[in-house]
Amino acid sequence: MASISIRNLTKRYGNFTVIPDLNLEIADHEFVVFVGPSGCGKSTLLRIIAGLEPISSGDLYIGDKRVNGVQAARRDIAMVFQDYALYPHMRVYDNMSFALELRGTPKAEIDARVKRAAALLHIEPYLDRKPKELSGGQRQRVAMGRAIVRNPKAFLFDEPLSNLDAKLRGQVRAEIKALSQELKTTMVFVTHDQIEAMTMADRIVVLQSGTIQQYDTPETVYERPANQFVAGFIGSPAMNFFPVEWHEERAVLSQGGTVVPLDGETTGRLSKAGNAVLGIRPEHFAVATDAADGIAINVKLVEPLGSDTLIHFDLASASAIARVDPALRPKVGDRINLRPQPGKTHLFDSASGQVLR
Amino acid sequence: MNDAANTDRWIRWLNTLQLVLAGVVIMAPTVWMVLSSFKPSFEVTAYPPTMIFSPTLENYVALTKTTPFLSYALNSLIVTVGSTALGLLFGIPAAFAVSWTRISWPAILTLAARMAPGTLFLLPWYVMFRQIGMIGSYTALILSHAVITLPIVIWVLLPSFDGIPRSVFEAAQVDGCSVTRILWRIALPLVASGVAVSAILAFVFSWNYFLFALVLSNGDTKTLIAAAFNFIGEGSTQWGALMAAATLIALPPLVLAALVQRWLVSGLTLGAVKG
């Protein structure tokens, strides 16, 4: 078990810089999720921690030890790969015991640790099988088992759920979370799925173009996004954005001039900025009974999800979504008044995208 | 619909015709060789060739009586097994290294050596081996035949190694394996059929190679194929004995190929390793 410290790290492929000057501190026992769109550098960063990619410049510490030039084999970390990367010619038992055998662990201890991990992951009946005889979910568990038996300083997960179907993904997600609480080991998990990030992480690293956009708890990243990119990336459906401006002592949409009913604090910030991008999450719209309290919209599409209903509509030349109570039973073409819930709106600088506080 | 069915039928028919023609072209010399080996001497070169004849073993008897056939066979076996083993010993790590580093020029270099005419190597080798007193030795023959076996091993195994997902190797690295250990414990068991195929092909090509043995061997180390050349004389050629020798020489590779033909095809087309 160990902390991970990344200092002024740069990663270049030829003239192309994937990660420019990144700093990150992961505490001991912490579950950190790297999340971001494809090509943001999250997997590269994980592979650098694993020792599978060299660092162009900067320092990497695992615990107190600087590991820049240390081979993957000597870093004492375990990794679960996207395609599981099980050894096809070995039985499940051998897959799990291989690393221990390489370290010269006594046979009795290997046996005990493999069986304990197998019990934890419910894969005891499959220990004598080859990977090709297992389902995707079972292989995923074996890959985790292979990591667990090592009792490493840190676990690294490279999008391990992306090959599973939706139901199994939810199940394994919960299992990994439970496992992290039981093992109390530093875990770094890479995903492009923000739901995985939100549900599993102690802290989330939101990455874009190799740069950390925000590093904080899931709640903070969701409630107080640092910029428009984070606000748009975290949350499903994504946050709605509308350019707004301060006009004749009122907040209005830049396109169309519709008055937006905002709370006092947000209004104050907009009045100072003059113009901004207003961000409202779909779940932070309320249905106004009085037309004067809200923005009138025409329902374009309705998606009933059971627990709630999504309404698609156009506002200020942009497509937007509101999450409403299913009891409302809206229909396509209905005219509804929506207003942002007080204290739940976000303002971002029109040029830089940084949040306006 | 009918047009499509007709076109399909034509394509099937043409495919069959192609296969039959290819089979005739490939098999005709072999059949001719085997039949000739059982013909009396005077009938071997008869024109037009006789298809109906009284089979005889006189050519085979003459072969074993006039030449130390078994010694030559043993020489061939020693040189072939030795050069195949040498090819595997260096070819397996070489193919793995090329696949691992994705630096392909060493593999291309060995292929170029294989593509070059054997005569290119012959003079330098002859001079070199004579200088160190190794002309006529098994070592010289085995080393020279490694030029044939090494590229085969490398090029048959390269796609097999490339077919193993990179993440499997990376998982082994994270598990604590050195590169050498990854080769022996992870990669090699996964390309076992490729290794077998490369060994068989290397064996066949080395067994059949004529030129190096002709020049670098002596009376004691002459291989079968070089010895068979003795039947071609300046004045007259003993066609019957030559055909008998050729039939016996062709037998081990043919038997080997027939025994493992299914494996051979799957090994040659080996690519992805499915978890």
XYZ file of C-alpha atoms in Angstrom:
632
model
C 0.000 0.000 0.000
C 1.394 3.338 -1.002
C 0.700 6.834 -2.160
C 1.422 7.851 -5.748
C 2.989 11.188 -6.521
C 3.365 12.603 -10.023
C 5.463 15.746 -10.328
C 5.853 17.894 -13.453
C 5.324 14.842 -15.620
C 5.533 15.218 -19.378
C 4.932 12.507 -21.947
C 5.853 13.001 -25.574
C 5.710 10.722 -28.608
C 8.210 12.301 -30.982
C 7.126 15.916 -31.347
C 3.611 15.199 -30.098
C 3.030 16.002 -26.442
C 0.350 13.797 -24.904
C 0.736 14.983 -21.313
C 2.191 18.434 -20.694
C 3.496 19.105 -17.166
C 1.092 17.156 -14.959
C 1.083 17.158 -11.161
C -1.016 14.738 -9.136
C -1.002 13.368 -5.586
C -2.888 10.147 -4.853
C -3.090 9.359 -1.158
C -2.498 5.937 0.361
C -5.709 3.791 0.343
C -7.407 6.253 -1.987
C -9.630 5.174 -4.912
C -8.937 7.642 -7.711
C -10.642 7.522 -11.099
C -9.131 9.071 -14.237
C -11.959 10.092 -16.516
C -12.024 11.914 -19.804
C -12.829 11.533 -23.475
C -10.838 9.284 -25.842
C -7.320 10.560 -26.398
C -7.214 12.660 -23.206
C -4.153 10.753 -21.943
C -5.798 8.851 -19.084
C -4.633 5.387 -20.195
C -1.169 6.738 -21.002
C -0.954 8.152 -17.484
C -1.999 4.796 -16.004
C 0.548 2.943 -18.145
C 3.226 5.380 -16.982
C 2.366 4.555 -13.359
C 2.495 0.848 -14.243
C 5.921 1.232 -15.843
C 4.717 0.216 -19.291
C 5.465 3.646 -20.789
C 8.608 5.671 -20.113
C 8.380 9.228 -18.811
C 9.690 12.015 -21.070
C 10.394 14.311 -18.126
C 9.280 14.817 -14.528
C 9.145 12.426 -11.582
C 6.966 9.573 -10.431
C 6.986 8.300 -6.862
C 5.265 5.190 -5.548
C 5.409 5.521 -1.781
C 8.712 7.213 -1.006
C 10.529 5.638 -3.919
C 11.214 7.446 -7.185
C 10.367 4.871 -9.853
C 11.106 6.726 -13.112
C 13.487 4.113 -14.498
C 12.165 1.147 -12.535
C 10.789 -1.704 -14.670
C 7.122 -2.664 -14.368
C 8.213 -5.998 -12.908
C 9.845 -4.252 -9.941
C 7.184 -1.671 -9.097
C 5.020 -4.073 -7.093
C 1.779 -2.857 -8.606
C -1.020 -4.960 -10.094
C -2.992 -4.068 -13.182
C -6.299 -5.200 -14.636
C -6.415 -4.714 -18.391
C -9.318 -3.766 -20.631
C -9.168 -7.127 -22.449
C -8.263 -8.888 -19.142
C -4.967 -10.130 -20.680
C -5.229 -13.548 -19.033
C -2.622 -16.110 -20.034
C -4.616 -18.265 -22.480
C -2.541 -21.430 -21.969
C -2.791 -21.405 -18.168
C -5.617 -22.538 -15.924
C -7.347 -19.902 -13.812
C -5.383 -21.139 -10.776
C -2.083 -20.755 -12.634
C -3.067 -17.325 -13.939
C -3.601 -16.220 -10.360
C -0.565 -17.909 -8.863
C 1.918 -16.958 -11.595
C 3.122 -13.681 -10.071
C 3.539 -15.270 -6.628
C 5.446 -18.174 -8.117
C 7.818 -15.704 -9.826
C 8.461 -14.087 -6.459
C 9.337 -17.446 -4.922
C 6.376 -17.470 -2.541
C 6.058 -20.859 -0.769
C 3.542 -23.204 -2.421
C 1.318 -23.463 0.648
C 1.033 -19.692 0.856
C 0.329 -19.399 -2.881
C -2.448 -21.954 -2.516
C -3.953 -20.154 0.460
C -3.850 -16.745 -1.226
C -5.288 -17.996 -4.521
C -8.124 -19.775 -2.734
C -8.846 -16.759 -0.543
C -9.015 -14.458 -3.590
C -11.113 -16.994 -5.495
C -13.572 -17.146 -2.605
C -13.734 -13.368 -2.428
C -14.541 -13.158 -6.140
C -16.764 -16.289 -6.290
C -14.586 -18.005 -8.898
C -13.686 -21.142 -6.903
C -15.526 -23.494 -9.297
C -13.474 -22.238 -12.240
C -9.943 -22.611 -10.887
C -9.197 -25.588 -13.136
C -10.605 -24.030 -16.276
C -8.769 -22.258 -19.057
C -9.737 -18.605 -19.768
C -11.458 -19.540 -23.055
C -13.919 -21.662 -21.061
C -15.111 -18.636 -19.063
C -17.651 -15.902 -19.771
C -16.610 -12.244 -20.002
C -17.682 -11.552 -16.429
C -15.827 -14.588 -15.092
C -12.662 -13.600 -16.968
C -12.980 -10.134 -15.509
C -13.091 -11.632 -12.016
C -10.063 -13.817 -12.727
C -8.172 -10.711 -13.879
C -9.069 -9.046 -10.596
C -8.140 -12.187 -8.697
C -4.749 -12.203 -10.369
C -4.245 -8.679 -9.066
C -5.593 -9.325 -5.567
C -3.406 -12.330 -4.715
C -0.326 -10.178 -5.153
C -1.264 -7.852 -2.289
C 0.435 -5.052 -4.240
C 1.226 -1.453 -3.339
C -1.456 -0.246 -5.739
C -4.088 -1.603 -8.131
C -4.390 -0.107 -11.579
C -7.525 -0.696 -13.672
C -7.545 0.190 -17.379
C -11.212 0.408 -18.414
C -11.878 -3.109 -17.118
C -15.655 -2.894 -17.460
C -15.896 -1.705 -21.048
C -16.204 -5.214 -22.515
C -19.089 -6.223 -20.237
C -22.770 -5.812 -20.961
C -24.682 -3.085 -19.125
C -26.148 -5.322 -16.406
C -22.872 -7.053 -15.621
C -21.046 -3.750 -15.699
C -23.252 -2.390 -12.933
C -22.755 -5.550 -10.881
C -18.964 -5.666 -11.265
C -18.759 -1.926 -10.600
C -20.383 -2.459 -7.215
C -18.096 -5.436 -6.551
C -14.951 -3.429 -7.275
C -16.178 -0.659 -5.000
C -16.864 -3.166 -2.214
C -13.485 -4.770 -2.828
C -11.691 -1.442 -2.538
C -13.350 -0.856 0.832
C -12.358 -4.332 1.990
C -8.768 -4.348 0.707
C -7.982 -0.756 1.667
C -5.376 -0.445 -1.067
C -4.555 2.472 -3.329
C -6.552 2.064 -6.528
C -6.358 3.966 -9.790
C -9.166 3.308 -12.225
C -9.359 4.577 -15.807
C -12.688 4.975 -17.540
C -14.405 7.123 -20.123
C -17.725 6.424 -18.400
C -18.549 9.240 -16.018
C -21.103 7.081 -14.155
C -18.305 4.654 -13.238
C -16.210 7.608 -12.136
C -18.971 9.088 -10.005
C -20.027 5.853 -8.342
C -16.613 4.413 -7.502
C -14.154 7.201 -6.823
C -13.019 8.837 -3.634
C -11.654 11.500 -5.945
C -12.013 12.019 -9.685
C -9.343 13.322 -12.050
C -11.064 14.853 -15.078
C -8.594 14.968 -17.945
C -8.643 16.736 -21.279
C -5.695 16.820 -23.709
C -3.372 15.508 -20.998
C -4.268 18.309 -18.595
C -6.124 17.918 -15.313
C -9.310 19.958 -15.537
C -10.445 19.181 -11.996
C -9.333 16.820 -9.225
C -11.880 16.515 -6.476
C -14.563 14.372 -4.886
C -17.419 13.184 -7.135
C -19.858 15.422 -5.269
C -17.721 18.527 -5.773
C -16.996 17.748 -9.406
C -20.743 17.382 -9.983
C -21.948 20.285 -7.867
C -19.115 22.746 -8.422
C -17.459 21.993 -11.782
C -14.298 24.007 -12.319
C -15.046 24.793 -15.945
C -17.454 24.226 -18.797
C -15.635 21.079 -19.986
C -16.008 19.358 -16.605
C -19.586 20.560 -16.299
C -20.410 19.087 -19.702
C -18.531 15.839 -19.163
C -19.789 14.904 -15.713
C -23.513 14.234 -15.430
C -25.909 12.275 -17.597
C -27.676 13.619 -19.544
C -25.091 16.369 -19.919
C -25.509 19.871 -18.572
C -27.355 22.339 -20.857
C -25.466 25.464 -21.888
C -26.991 28.757 -23.013
C -25.096 31.985 -23.760
C -26.634 34.727 -21.576
C -26.026 38.425 -21.064
C -26.915 41.201 -18.665
C -29.356 43.438 -20.515
C -31.452 46.246 -19.017
C -30.864 44.956 -15.486
C -32.038 41.471 -16.396
C -30.473 38.168 -17.412
C -31.488 37.350 -20.971
C -30.571 34.657 -23.468
C -28.075 36.052 -25.978
C -30.076 34.536 -28.799
C -33.720 35.572 -28.818
C -33.507 37.821 -25.759
C -35.768 35.635 -23.600
C -35.608 36.646 -19.932
C -34.094 33.901 -17.722
C -35.328 33.829 -14.126
C -32.113 33.383 -12.091
C -31.520 33.509 -8.365
C -29.989 36.610 -6.827
C -26.454 35.281 -6.460
C -26.201 34.138 -10.076
C -27.745 37.406 -11.253
C -25.091 39.296 -9.299
C -22.284 37.346 -10.935
C -23.728 37.852 -14.408
C -24.184 41.554 -13.846
C -20.469 41.796 -13.063
C -19.395 39.701 -16.037
C -21.768 41.261 -18.555
C -22.084 38.008 -20.509
C -21.422 34.372 -19.761
C -22.454 30.807 -20.529
C -25.273 29.635 -18.288
C -25.145 25.941 -17.314
C -28.216 24.126 -16.029
C -28.322 20.385 -15.410
C -31.437 18.604 -16.767
C -32.431 17.643 -13.220
C -32.175 21.250 -12.068
C -35.123 22.521 -14.088
C -38.398 22.965 -12.248
C -41.783 23.190 -13.891
C -43.292 26.629 -13.258
C -47.030 26.915 -12.941
C -47.008 30.603 -13.724
C -45.777 31.638 -17.189
C -44.123 34.743 -15.722
C -41.863 32.555 -13.483
C -40.354 30.426 -16.214
C -39.207 30.083 -19.786
C -41.852 28.766 -22.150
C -40.637 25.804 -24.182
C -42.220 23.421 -26.696
C -41.745 19.730 -25.962
C -39.871 18.195 -28.912
C -39.335 14.665 -27.625
C -40.291 12.726 -24.504
C -38.212 9.902 -22.998
C -40.038 8.251 -20.091
C -37.444 6.451 -17.917
C -39.882 5.277 -15.278
C -38.296 6.985 -12.313
C -38.369 10.285 -14.185
C -39.011 11.649 -17.648
C -36.666 13.476 -20.015
C -38.071 16.287 -22.081
C -36.114 17.428 -25.128
C -36.665 20.992 -26.320
C -34.962 23.767 -28.295
C -33.968 27.002 -26.599
C -31.878 29.836 -28.030
C -30.940 27.732 -31.079
C -29.601 24.931 -28.831
C -31.004 21.498 -28.053
C -31.669 21.062 -24.357
C -32.995 18.408 -21.953
C -34.971 18.725 -18.747
C -35.567 15.882 -16.278
C -39.076 16.153 -14.830
C -41.453 14.217 -12.599
C -43.003 11.309 -14.564
C -46.383 12.264 -13.114
C -46.311 15.314 -15.372
C -46.835 13.014 -18.421
C -45.794 15.622 -21.006
C -46.585 15.068 -24.689
C -44.761 16.148 -27.824
C -45.916 19.651 -28.775
C -47.000 20.581 -25.221
C -46.002 24.064 -24.061
C -44.376 23.974 -20.624
C -42.835 26.667 -18.445
C -39.426 25.695 -17.030
C -37.320 27.629 -14.556
C -33.851 26.904 -13.194
C -33.846 25.823 -9.551
C -32.341 28.536 -7.331
C -28.726 27.869 -6.348
C -28.307 25.127 -8.955
C -27.157 27.144 -11.947
C -23.578 27.677 -13.103
C -21.978 30.541 -14.961
C -18.887 30.090 -17.097
C -16.655 32.696 -18.684
C -17.614 33.010 -22.363
C -13.988 33.040 -23.516
C -12.052 30.762 -21.122
C -14.861 28.458 -20.004
C -13.744 28.847 -16.370
C -16.477 28.969 -13.773
C -17.480 32.414 -12.584
C -17.721 32.478 -8.809
C -31.634 -15.285 -59.279
C -30.967 -17.930 -61.968
C -28.088 -15.868 -63.342
C -26.494 -15.716 -59.902
C -26.881 -19.485 -59.463
C -25.337 -20.085 -62.906
C -22.407 -17.782 -62.104
C -21.851 -19.614 -58.816
C -21.878 -22.952 -60.605
C -19.343 -21.683 -63.180
C -17.078 -20.330 -60.478
C -17.196 -23.651 -58.602
C -16.452 -25.527 -61.826
C -13.522 -23.255 -62.681
C -12.155 -23.581 -59.153
C -12.244 -27.361 -59.424
C -10.546 -27.224 -62.840
C -7.839 -24.967 -61.416
C -7.213 -27.358 -58.531
C -7.050 -30.393 -60.838
C -4.612 -28.631 -63.182
C -2.441 -27.466 -60.290
C -2.512 -30.993 -58.856
C -1.435 -32.509 -62.200
C 1.401 -29.998 -62.632
C 2.634 -30.574 -59.063
C 2.149 -34.340 -58.891
C 3.198 -35.390 -62.429
C 6.978 -35.207 -61.817
C 6.584 -36.985 -58.470
C 4.512 -39.778 -60.002
C 6.966 -40.036 -62.893
C 9.881 -40.234 -60.410
C 8.248 -42.956 -58.301
C 7.149 -45.016 -61.329
C 10.582 -44.713 -62.937
C 12.259 -45.990 -59.788
C 10.361 -49.284 -60.224
C 11.097 -49.631 -63.947
C 13.904 -51.769 -65.402
C 16.876 -49.541 -66.403
C 16.208 -49.712 -70.136
C 12.600 -48.613 -69.726
C 13.298 -45.502 -67.636
C 14.342 -43.362 -70.588
C 12.085 -45.073 -73.161
C 10.144 -42.728 -75.389
C 7.224 -42.566 -75.398
C 7.235 -43.379 -71.658
C 5.769 -46.768 -70.795
C 2.859 -46.682 -68.416
C 2.410 -50.440 -68.186
C 5.521 -52.287 -67.064
C 6.681 -55.075 -64.769
C 7.721 -53.365 -61.541
C 11.126 -54.269 -60.213
C 13.218 -53.421 -57.158
C 16.503 -53.697 -59.106
C 17.161 -49.938 -58.855
C 16.752 -50.012 -55.078
C 18.962 -53.088 -54.786
C 21.598 -51.427 -56.952
C 21.378 -48.301 -54.864
C 22.045 -50.058 -51.589
C 24.735 -52.304 -53.066
C 26.725 -49.644 -54.896
C 26.490 -46.820 -52.362
C 26.674 -46.521 -48.543
C 23.109 -45.319 -48.686
C 22.399 -45.607 -44.969
C 25.515 -43.590 -44.104
C 24.418 -40.833 -46.437
C 20.941 -40.938 -44.885
C 22.490 -40.627 -41.434
C 24.596 -37.666 -42.636
C 21.480 -35.991 -44.012
C 19.704 -36.585 -40.724
C 22.576 -35.157 -38.659
C 22.903 -32.047 -40.823
C 19.139 -31.493 -41.074
C 18.381 -32.036 -37.397
C 21.430 -29.978 -36.414
C 20.586 -27.036 -38.663
C 16.897 -27.170 -37.703
C 17.842 -27.118 -34.026
C 20.234 -24.242 -34.665
C 17.532 -22.382 -36.593
C 15.077 -22.849 -33.723
C 17.642 -21.919 -31.084
C 18.359 -18.558 -32.676
C 15.174 -18.075 -34.696
C 12.719 -18.265 -31.787
C 14.366 -15.489 -29.718
C 15.024 -13.487 -32.901
C 11.380 -13.638 -34.038
C 10.223 -12.743 -30.527
C 12.655 -9.825 -30.347
C 11.518 -8.496 -33.732
C 7.871 -8.808 -32.664
C 8.550 -7.286 -29.223
C 10.573 -4.295 -30.432
C 8.684 -3.889 -33.720
C 12.066 -3.329 -35.356
C 11.741 -5.360 -38.539
C 15.028 -4.807 -40.345
C 16.826 -7.819 -38.793
C 14.052 -10.097 -40.062
C 14.223 -8.524 -43.510
C 17.985 -9.003 -43.480
C 17.651 -12.745 -42.808
C 15.029 -12.979 -45.536
C 17.391 -11.238 -47.958
C 20.063 -13.791 -47.044
C 17.573 -16.560 -47.784
C 16.549 -14.986 -51.088
C 20.152 -14.578 -52.241
C 21.481 -17.409 -54.435
C 23.422 -19.999 -52.448
C 26.404 -19.596 -54.746
C 26.877 -16.130 -53.242
C 27.826 -17.700 -49.907
C 29.659 -20.664 -51.305
C 33.052 -19.214 -52.181
C 33.524 -17.180 -48.970
C 32.397 -20.149 -46.922
C 34.613 -22.562 -48.750
C 37.625 -20.301 -48.184
C 36.678 -19.647 -44.560
C 35.969 -23.266 -43.625
C 39.128 -24.449 -45.406
C 41.205 -21.898 -43.476
C 39.945 -23.262 -40.177
C 40.088 -26.858 -41.337
C 36.397 -27.529 -41.213
C 35.707 -28.542 -44.792
C 33.922 -31.881 -44.750
C 32.815 -31.473 -41.146
C 29.243 -31.759 -39.909
C 29.691 -28.392 -38.188
C 30.384 -26.615 -41.477
C 27.327 -28.223 -43.071
C 25.074 -27.487 -40.096
C 26.228 -23.858 -39.932
C 25.742 -23.367 -43.666
C 22.280 -24.950 -43.591
C 21.303 -22.571 -40.774
C 21.137 -19.890 -43.485
C 18.178 -21.868 -44.797
C 16.516 -22.796 -41.516
C 16.915 -19.528 -39.580
C 14.860 -17.286 -41.923
C 12.142 -19.945 -42.127
C 11.835 -20.125 -38.342
C 11.827 -16.333 -37.996
C 9.280 -15.688 -40.723
C 6.914 -18.479 -39.743
C 6.972 -17.447 -36.072
C 6.797 -13.686 -36.540
C 3.043 -13.534 -37.300
C 2.427 -16.003 -34.462
C 4.182 -13.764 -31.937
C 2.533 -10.679 -33.452
C -0.838 -12.391 -33.000
C -0.515 -12.537 -29.216
C -2.242 -9.493 -27.715
C 0.344 -7.045 -26.423
C -1.559 -6.743 -23.155
C -0.756 -10.407 -22.340
C 2.950 -9.559 -22.403
C 2.310 -6.390 -20.426
C 0.352 -8.338 -17.821
C 3.348 -10.654 -17.483
C 5.656 -7.639 -17.113
C 3.467 -6.246 -14.336
C 3.373 -9.720 -12.764
C 7.149 -9.575 -12.483
C 8.430 -11.334 -15.619
C 11.638 -10.364 -17.374
C 11.516 -10.297 -21.188
C 13.370 -13.626 -21.382
C 10.897 -15.199 -18.992
C 7.975 -13.793 -20.954
C 9.353 -15.577 -24.026
C 9.723 -18.960 -22.347
C 6.757 -18.941 -19.989
C 4.131 -16.949 -21.906
C 4.922 -16.495 -25.593
C 6.448 -19.856 -26.484
C 3.598 -22.052 -25.184
C 1.172 -19.848 -27.127
C 3.006 -20.330 -30.425
C 3.779 -24.040 -29.959
C 2.045 -25.047 -33.191
C 3.937 -22.316 -35.046
C 7.206 -23.659 -33.636
C 6.286 -27.162 -34.818
C 5.419 -25.895 -38.286
C 8.608 -23.845 -38.560
C 10.623 -26.873 -37.431
C 8.987 -29.098 -40.051
C 9.477 -26.565 -42.840
C 13.081 -25.937 -41.781
C 13.658 -29.716 -41.725
C 12.219 -30.163 -45.209
C 14.140 -27.252 -46.758
C 17.415 -28.263 -45.130
C 16.940 -31.939 -46.046
C 16.389 -31.028 -49.686
C 19.204 -28.474 -49.960
C 21.847 -29.623 -52.365
C 24.447 -26.969 -53.098
C 26.207 -26.486 -49.751
C 26.554 -30.219 -49.137
C 27.980 -30.714 -52.649
C 30.861 -28.334 -51.972
C 31.366 -28.350 -48.196
C 31.044 -32.099 -47.479
C 33.488 -34.898 -48.090
C 33.068 -38.636 -48.649
C 32.265 -39.230 -44.988
C 29.779 -36.414 -44.495
C 28.065 -36.362 -47.877
C 24.306 -35.983 -47.583
C 21.804 -38.068 -49.518
C 20.942 -35.364 -51.997
C 24.601 -34.634 -52.786
C 25.337 -38.339 -53.054
C 22.481 -38.841 -55.516
C 24.307 -36.452 -57.823
C 26.947 -39.183 -58.300
C 24.496 -41.122 -60.429
C 24.674 -38.382 -63.039
C 27.803 -39.225 -64.966
C 29.526 -37.401 -67.811
C 29.037 -40.253 -70.257
C 25.940 -41.929 -68.920
C 23.452 -41.330 -66.162
C 22.005 -44.147 -64.051
C 18.451 -42.907 -64.273
C 16.899 -45.860 -62.502
C 19.164 -45.590 -59.462
C 18.790 -41.826 -59.494
C 15.000 -42.142 -59.441
C 15.167 -44.701 -56.631
C 17.435 -42.404 -54.622
C 15.190 -39.420 -55.324
C 12.124 -41.381 -54.215
C 13.786 -42.381 -50.940
C 15.041 -38.829 -50.371
C 11.569 -37.405 -50.944
C 9.974 -39.891 -48.585
C 10.747 -38.340 -45.134
C 9.514 -34.826 -46.018
C 6.417 -36.256 -47.720
C 5.569 -38.492 -44.785
C 6.206 -35.641 -42.362
C 4.008 -33.242 -44.333
C 1.237 -35.836 -44.666
C 1.269 -36.566 -40.931
C 0.956 -32.938 -39.885
C -0.825 -31.367 -42.857
C -3.782 -30.119 -40.810
C -1.428 -28.643 -38.238
C 0.745 -27.237 -41.001
C -2.097 -25.201 -42.476
C -3.349 -23.929 -39.126
C 0.202 -23.125 -38.034
C 0.949 -21.184 -41.185
C -2.216 -19.150 -40.839
C -1.705 -18.719 -37.106
C -2.497 -15.232 -35.946
C -4.740 -14.165 -33.151
C -4.607 -15.909 -29.821
C -8.067 -15.835 -28.390
C -8.267 -15.639 -24.627
